PDB file of C-alpha atoms in Angstrom:
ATOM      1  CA  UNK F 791       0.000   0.000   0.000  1.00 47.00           C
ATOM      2  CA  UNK F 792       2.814   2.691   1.059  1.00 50.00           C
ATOM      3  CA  UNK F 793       3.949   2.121  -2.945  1.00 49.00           C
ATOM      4  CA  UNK F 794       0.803   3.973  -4.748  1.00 49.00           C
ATOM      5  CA  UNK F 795       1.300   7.410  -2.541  1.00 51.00           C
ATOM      6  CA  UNK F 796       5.703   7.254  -3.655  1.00 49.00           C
ATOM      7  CA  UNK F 797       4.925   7.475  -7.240  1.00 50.00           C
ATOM      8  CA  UNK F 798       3.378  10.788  -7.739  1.00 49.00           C
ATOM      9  CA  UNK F 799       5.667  12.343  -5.152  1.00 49.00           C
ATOM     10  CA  UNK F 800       8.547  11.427  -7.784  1.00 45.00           C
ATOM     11  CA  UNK F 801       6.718  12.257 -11.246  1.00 47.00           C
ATOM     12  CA  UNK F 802       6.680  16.080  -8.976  1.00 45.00           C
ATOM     13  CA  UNK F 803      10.286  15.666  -8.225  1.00 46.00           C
ATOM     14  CA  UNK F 804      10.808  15.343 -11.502  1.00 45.00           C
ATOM     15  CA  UNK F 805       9.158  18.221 -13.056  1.00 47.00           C
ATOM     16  CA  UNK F 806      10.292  20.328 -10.594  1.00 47.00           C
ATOM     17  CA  UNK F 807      14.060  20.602 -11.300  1.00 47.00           C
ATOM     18  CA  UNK F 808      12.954  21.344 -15.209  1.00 48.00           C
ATOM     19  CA  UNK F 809      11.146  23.840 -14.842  1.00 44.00           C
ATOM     20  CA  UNK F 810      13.448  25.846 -12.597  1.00 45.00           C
ATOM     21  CA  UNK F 811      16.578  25.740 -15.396  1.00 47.00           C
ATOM     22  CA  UNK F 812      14.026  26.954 -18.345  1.00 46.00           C
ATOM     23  CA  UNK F 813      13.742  30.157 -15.896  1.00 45.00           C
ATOM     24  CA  UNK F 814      17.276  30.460 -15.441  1.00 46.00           C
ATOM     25  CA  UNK F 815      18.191  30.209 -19.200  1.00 45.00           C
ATOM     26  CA  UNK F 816      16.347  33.241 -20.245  1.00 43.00           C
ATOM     27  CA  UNK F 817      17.868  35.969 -18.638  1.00 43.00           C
ATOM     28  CA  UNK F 818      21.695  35.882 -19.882  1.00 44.00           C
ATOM     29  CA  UNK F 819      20.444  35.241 -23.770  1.00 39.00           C
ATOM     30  CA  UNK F 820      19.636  38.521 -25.253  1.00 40.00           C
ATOM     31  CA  UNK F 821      22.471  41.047 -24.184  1.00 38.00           C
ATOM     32  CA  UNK F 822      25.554  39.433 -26.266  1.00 36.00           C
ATOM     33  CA  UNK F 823      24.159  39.891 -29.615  1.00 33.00           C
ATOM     34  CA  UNK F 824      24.382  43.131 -30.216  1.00 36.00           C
ATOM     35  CA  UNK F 825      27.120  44.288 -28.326  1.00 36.00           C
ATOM     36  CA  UNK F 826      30.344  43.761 -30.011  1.00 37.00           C
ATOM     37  CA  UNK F 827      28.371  45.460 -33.797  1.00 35.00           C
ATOM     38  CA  UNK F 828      28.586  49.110 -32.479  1.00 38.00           C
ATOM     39  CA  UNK F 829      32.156  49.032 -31.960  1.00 40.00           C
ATOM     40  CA  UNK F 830      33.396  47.229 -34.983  1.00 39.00           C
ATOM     41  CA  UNK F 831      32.980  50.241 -37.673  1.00 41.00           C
ATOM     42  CA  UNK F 832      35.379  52.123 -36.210  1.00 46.00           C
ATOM     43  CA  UNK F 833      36.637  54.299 -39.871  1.00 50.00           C
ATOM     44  CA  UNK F 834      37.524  57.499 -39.164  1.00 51.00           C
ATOM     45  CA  UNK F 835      36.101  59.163 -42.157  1.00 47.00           C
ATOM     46  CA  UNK F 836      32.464  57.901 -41.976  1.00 43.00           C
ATOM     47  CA  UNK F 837      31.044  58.453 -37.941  1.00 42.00           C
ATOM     48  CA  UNK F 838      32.473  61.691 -36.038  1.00 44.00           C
ATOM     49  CA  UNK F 839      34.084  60.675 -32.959  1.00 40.00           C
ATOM     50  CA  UNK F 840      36.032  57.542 -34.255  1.00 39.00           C
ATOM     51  CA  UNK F 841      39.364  58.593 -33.591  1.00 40.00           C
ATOM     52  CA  UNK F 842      40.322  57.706 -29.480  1.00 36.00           C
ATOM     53  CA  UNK F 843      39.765  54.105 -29.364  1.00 37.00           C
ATOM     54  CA  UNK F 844      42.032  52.273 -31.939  1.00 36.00           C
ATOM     55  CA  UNK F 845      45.032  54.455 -31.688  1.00 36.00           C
ATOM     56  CA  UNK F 846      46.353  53.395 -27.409  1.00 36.00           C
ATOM     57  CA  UNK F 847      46.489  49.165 -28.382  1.00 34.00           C
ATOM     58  CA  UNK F 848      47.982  49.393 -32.243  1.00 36.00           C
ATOM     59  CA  UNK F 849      50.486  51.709 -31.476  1.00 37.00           C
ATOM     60  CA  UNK F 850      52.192  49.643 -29.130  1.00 33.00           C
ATOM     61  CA  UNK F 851      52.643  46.718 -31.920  1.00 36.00           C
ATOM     62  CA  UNK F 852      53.798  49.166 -34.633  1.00 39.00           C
ATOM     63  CA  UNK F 853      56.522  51.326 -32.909  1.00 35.00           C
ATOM     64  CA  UNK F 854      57.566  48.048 -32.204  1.00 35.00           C
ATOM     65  CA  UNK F 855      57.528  46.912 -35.777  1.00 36.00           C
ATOM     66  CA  UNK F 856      58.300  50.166 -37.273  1.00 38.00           C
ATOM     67  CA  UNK F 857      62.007  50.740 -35.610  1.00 37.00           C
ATOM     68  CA  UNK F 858      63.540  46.813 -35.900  1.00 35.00           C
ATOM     69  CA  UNK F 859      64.969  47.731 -39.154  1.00 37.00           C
ATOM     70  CA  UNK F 860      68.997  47.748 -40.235  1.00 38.00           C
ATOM     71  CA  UNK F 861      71.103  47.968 -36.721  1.00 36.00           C
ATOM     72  CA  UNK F 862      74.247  50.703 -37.150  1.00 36.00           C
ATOM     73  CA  UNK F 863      73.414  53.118 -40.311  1.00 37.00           C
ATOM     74  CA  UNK F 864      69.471  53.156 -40.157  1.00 34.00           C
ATOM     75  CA  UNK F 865      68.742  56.299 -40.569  1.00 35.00           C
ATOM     76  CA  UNK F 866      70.761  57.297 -43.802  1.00 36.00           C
ATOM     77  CA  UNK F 867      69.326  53.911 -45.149  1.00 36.00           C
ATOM     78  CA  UNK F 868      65.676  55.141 -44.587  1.00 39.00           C
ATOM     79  CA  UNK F 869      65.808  58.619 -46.185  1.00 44.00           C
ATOM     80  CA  UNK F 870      67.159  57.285 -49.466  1.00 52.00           C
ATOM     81  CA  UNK F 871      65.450  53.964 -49.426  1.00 78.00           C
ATOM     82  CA  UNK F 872      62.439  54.331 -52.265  1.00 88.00           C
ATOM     83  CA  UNK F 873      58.996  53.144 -50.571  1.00 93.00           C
ATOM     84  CA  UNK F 874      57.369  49.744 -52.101  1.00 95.00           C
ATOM     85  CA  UNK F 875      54.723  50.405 -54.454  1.00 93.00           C
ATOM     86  CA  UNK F 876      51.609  48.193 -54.645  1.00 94.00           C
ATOM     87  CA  UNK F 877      49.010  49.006 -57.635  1.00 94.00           C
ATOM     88  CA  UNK F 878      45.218  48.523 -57.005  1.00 96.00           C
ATOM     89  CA  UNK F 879      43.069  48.411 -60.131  1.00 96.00           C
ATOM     90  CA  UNK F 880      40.112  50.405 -59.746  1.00 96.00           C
ATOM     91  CA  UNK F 881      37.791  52.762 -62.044  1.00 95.00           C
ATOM     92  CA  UNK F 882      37.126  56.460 -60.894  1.00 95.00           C
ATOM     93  CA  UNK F 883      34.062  55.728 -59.170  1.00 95.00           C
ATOM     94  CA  UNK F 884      35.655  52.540 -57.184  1.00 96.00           C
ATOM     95  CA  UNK F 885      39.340  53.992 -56.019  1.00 97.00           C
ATOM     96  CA  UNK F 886      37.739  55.940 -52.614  1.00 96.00           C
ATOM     97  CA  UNK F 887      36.556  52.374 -51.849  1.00 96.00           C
ATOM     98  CA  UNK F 888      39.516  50.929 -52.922  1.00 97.00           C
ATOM     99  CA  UNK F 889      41.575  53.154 -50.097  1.00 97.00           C
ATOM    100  CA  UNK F 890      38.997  52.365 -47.744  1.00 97.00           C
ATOM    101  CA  UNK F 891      39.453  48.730 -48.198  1.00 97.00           C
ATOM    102  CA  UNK F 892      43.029  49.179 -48.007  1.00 97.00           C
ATOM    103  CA  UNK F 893      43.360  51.082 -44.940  1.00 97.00           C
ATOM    104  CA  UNK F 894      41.241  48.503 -43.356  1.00 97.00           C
ATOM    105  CA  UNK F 895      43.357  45.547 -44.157  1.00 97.00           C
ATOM    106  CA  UNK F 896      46.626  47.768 -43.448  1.00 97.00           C
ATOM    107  CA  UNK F 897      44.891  48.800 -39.718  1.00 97.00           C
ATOM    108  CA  UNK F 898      43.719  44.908 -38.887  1.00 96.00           C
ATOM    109  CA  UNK F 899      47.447  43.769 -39.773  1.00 95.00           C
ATOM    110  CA  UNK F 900      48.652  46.109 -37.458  1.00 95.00           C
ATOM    111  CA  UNK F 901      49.162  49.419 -38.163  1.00 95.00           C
ATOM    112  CA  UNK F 902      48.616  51.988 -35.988  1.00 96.00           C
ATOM    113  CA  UNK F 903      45.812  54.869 -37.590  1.00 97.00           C
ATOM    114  CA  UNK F 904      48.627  57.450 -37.459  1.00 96.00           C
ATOM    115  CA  UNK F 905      51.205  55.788 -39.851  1.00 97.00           C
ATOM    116  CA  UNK F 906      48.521  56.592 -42.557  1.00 98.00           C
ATOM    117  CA  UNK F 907      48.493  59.018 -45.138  1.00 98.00           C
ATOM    118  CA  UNK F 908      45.299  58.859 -48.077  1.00 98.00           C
ATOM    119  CA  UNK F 909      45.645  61.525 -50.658  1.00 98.00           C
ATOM    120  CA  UNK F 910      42.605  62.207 -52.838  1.00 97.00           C
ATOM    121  CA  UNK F 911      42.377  63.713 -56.943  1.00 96.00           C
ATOM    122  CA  UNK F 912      38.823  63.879 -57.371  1.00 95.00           C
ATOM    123  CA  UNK F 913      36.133  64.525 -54.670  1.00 94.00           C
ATOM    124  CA  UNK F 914      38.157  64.827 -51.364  1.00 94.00           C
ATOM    125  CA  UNK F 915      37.021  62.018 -48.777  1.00 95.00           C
ATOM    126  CA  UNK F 916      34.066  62.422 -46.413  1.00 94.00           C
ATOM    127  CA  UNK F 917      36.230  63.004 -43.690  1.00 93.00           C
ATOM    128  CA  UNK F 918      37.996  65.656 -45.167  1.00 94.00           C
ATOM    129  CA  UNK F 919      34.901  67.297 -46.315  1.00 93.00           C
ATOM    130  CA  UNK F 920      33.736  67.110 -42.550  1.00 94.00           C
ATOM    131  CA  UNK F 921      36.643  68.180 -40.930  1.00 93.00           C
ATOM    132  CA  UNK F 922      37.162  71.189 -43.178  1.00 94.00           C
ATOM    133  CA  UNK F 923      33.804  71.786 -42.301  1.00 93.00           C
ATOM    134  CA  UNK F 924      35.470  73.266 -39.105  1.00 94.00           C
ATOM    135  CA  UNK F 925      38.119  75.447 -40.686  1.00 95.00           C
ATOM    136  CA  UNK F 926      41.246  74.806 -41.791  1.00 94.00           C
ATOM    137  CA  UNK F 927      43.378  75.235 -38.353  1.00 95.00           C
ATOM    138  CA  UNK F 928      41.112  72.201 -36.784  1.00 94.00           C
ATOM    139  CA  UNK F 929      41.417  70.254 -40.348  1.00 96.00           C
ATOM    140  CA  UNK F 930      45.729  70.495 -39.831  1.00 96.00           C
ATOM    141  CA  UNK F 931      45.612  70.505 -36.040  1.00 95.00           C
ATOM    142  CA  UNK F 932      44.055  66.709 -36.994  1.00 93.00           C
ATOM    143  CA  UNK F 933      47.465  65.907 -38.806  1.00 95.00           C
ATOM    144  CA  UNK F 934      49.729  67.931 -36.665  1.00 95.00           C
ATOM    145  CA  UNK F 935      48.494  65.510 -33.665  1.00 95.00           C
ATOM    146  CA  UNK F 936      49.057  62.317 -35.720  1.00 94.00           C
ATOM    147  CA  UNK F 937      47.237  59.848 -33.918  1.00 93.00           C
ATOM    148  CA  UNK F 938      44.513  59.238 -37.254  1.00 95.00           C
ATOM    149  CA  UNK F 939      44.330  58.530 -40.291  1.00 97.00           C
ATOM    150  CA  UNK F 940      44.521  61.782 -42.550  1.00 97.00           C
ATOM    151  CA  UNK F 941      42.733  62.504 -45.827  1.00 97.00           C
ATOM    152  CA  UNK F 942      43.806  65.176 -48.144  1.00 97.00           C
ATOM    153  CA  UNK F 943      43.472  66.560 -50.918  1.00 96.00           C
ATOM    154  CA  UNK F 944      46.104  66.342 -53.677  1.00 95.00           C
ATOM    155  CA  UNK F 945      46.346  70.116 -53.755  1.00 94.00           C
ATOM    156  CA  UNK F 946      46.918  70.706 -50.309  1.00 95.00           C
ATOM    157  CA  UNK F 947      48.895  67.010 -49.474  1.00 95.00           C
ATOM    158  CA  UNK F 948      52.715  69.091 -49.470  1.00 95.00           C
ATOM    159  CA  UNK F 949      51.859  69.884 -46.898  1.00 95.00           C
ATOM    160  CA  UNK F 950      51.395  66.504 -45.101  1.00 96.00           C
ATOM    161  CA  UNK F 951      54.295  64.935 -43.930  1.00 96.00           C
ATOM    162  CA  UNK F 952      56.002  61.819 -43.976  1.00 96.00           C
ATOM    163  CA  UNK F 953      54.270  58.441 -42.559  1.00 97.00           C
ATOM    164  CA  UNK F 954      54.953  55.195 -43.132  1.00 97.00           C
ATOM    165  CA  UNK F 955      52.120  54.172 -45.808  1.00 98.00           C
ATOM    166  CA  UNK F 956      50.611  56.636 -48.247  1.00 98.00           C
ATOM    167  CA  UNK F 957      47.174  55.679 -49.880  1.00 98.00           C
ATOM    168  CA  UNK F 958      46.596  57.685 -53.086  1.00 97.00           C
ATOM    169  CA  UNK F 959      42.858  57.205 -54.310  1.00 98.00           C
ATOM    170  CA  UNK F 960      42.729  58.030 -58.128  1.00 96.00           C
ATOM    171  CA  UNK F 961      38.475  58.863 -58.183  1.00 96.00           C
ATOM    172  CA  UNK F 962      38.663  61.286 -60.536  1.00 93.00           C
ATOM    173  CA  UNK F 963      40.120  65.112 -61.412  1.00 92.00           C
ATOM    174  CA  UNK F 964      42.462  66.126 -63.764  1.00 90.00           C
ATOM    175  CA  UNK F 965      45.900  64.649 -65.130  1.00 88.00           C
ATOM    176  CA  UNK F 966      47.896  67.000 -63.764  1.00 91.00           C
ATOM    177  CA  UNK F 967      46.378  65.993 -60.065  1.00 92.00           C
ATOM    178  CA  UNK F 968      47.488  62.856 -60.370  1.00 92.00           C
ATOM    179  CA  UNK F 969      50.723  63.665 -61.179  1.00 92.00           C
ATOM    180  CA  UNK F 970      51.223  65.877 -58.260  1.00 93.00           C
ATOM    181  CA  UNK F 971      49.409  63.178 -55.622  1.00 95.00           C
ATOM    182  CA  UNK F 972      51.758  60.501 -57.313  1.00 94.00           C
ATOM    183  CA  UNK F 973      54.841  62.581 -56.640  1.00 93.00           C
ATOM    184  CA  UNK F 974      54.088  63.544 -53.008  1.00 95.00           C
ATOM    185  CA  UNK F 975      52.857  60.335 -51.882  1.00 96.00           C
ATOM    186  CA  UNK F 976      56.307  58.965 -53.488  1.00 94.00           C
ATOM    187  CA  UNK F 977      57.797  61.630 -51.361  1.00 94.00           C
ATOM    188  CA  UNK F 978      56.069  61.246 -48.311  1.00 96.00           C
ATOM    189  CA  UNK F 979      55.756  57.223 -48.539  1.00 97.00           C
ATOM    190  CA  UNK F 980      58.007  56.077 -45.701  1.00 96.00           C
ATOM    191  CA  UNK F 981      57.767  52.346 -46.108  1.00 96.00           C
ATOM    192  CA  UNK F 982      54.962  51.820 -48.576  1.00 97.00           C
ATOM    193  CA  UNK F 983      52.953  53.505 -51.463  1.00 96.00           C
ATOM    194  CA  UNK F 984      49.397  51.871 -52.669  1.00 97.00           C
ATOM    195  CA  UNK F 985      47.845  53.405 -55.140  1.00 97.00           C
ATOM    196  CA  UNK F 986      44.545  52.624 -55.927  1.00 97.00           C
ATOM    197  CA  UNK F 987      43.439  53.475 -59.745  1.00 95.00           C
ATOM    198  CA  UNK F 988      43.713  52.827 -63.621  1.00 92.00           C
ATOM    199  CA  UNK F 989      46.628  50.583 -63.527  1.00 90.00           C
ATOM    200  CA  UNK F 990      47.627  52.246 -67.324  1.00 87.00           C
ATOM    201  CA  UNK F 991      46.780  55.757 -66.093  1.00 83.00           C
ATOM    202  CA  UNK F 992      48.808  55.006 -62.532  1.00 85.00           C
ATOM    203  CA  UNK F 993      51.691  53.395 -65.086  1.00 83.00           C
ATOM    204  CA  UNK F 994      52.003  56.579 -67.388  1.00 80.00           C
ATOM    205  CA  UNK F 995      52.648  59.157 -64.297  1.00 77.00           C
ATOM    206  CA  UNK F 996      54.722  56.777 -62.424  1.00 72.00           C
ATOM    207  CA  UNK F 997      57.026  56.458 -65.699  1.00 68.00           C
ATOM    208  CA  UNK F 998      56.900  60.131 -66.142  1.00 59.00           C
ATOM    209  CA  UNK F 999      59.419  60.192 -63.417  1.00 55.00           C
ATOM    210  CA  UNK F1000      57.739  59.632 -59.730  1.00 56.00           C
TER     211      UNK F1000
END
């Protein structure tokens, strides 16, 4: 007789400890989803305030990688040492995205934002655009401080100096401003030059004597 009042006292037993878990799941689901998306896009030309984050954790790797070069006469070596060049075929219309793509790669292998120059000929980049927006003195103060990437113009990129990659984005304007972005990012170039354009038009200035 005691047997018939055990077995529904265990059948509750068992539901009990399932239903308790099923509570406990639900709460720590829905929070990691979304949080590492908002702080993946970090470009500095397209949202504002992109520039602090990136800069403090690459720069460590890249001073590091940047200096390990020949031990005793380094510096003489480096001014007079021509940059590598790297051609990226791309129409007008495709060479800002071309850059884009390029800065990307060269910032997830490593380099810190600052070691990047990206000279425009046509329409200058958004980020330009925006932080000209301000006036000029904020516009240089950006490349003064160095911790970014900086877009400019070809008319006004003399005036950049040198980093250690130079970008030139051929979307556009006339012959003559390609010529003078091919020549100063050939100047300014420190380690590498990629150039991101008609591989026939980017072959006809560069034999013209960049």
């Amino acid at each position: 007789m005691p047997l018939i009042p055990e077995e529904p006292q265990i059948h509750e037993k068992a539901q009990g400890p399932r239903a308790t878990p099923a509570s406990g799941r639900t709460a720590p689901t829905p929070r990691p989803v979304p949080g590492p998306r908002p702080a993946a896009p970090p470009r500095p030309g397209r949202p504002g305030p992109v520039r602090p984050a990136p800069p403090a954790q690459r720069a460590s790797r890249d001073t590091a990688a940047a200096k390990p070069g020949p031990a005793g006469p380094a510096t003489p070596a480096a001014t007079s040492a021509a940059p590598q060049i790297q051609l990226i075929p791309a129409t007008p219309e495709g060479a800002l995205d071309a850059a884009e793509e390029a800065v990307d790669l060269l910032l997830d292998s490593g380099r810190t934002p600052g070691d990047v120059l990206v000279i425009t000929t046509g329409e200058p980049h958004p980020w330009a655009a925006h932080e000209l927006s301000f006036g000029d003195a904020a516009y240089w103060a950006q490349h003064d401080a160095g911790d970014d990437v900086f877009y400019a113009d070809a008319a006004v990129a003399d005036r950049a100096v040198s980093r250690a990659v130079v970008v030139v984005a051929l979307n556009g304007g006339p012959e003559a401003a390609a010529a003078t972005a091919l020549t100063v990012a050939h100047s300014r170039a420190g380690a590498l030059l990629i150039v991101c354009g008609d591989p026939q038009r980017i072959n006809s200035v560069l034999g013209a004597g960049v």
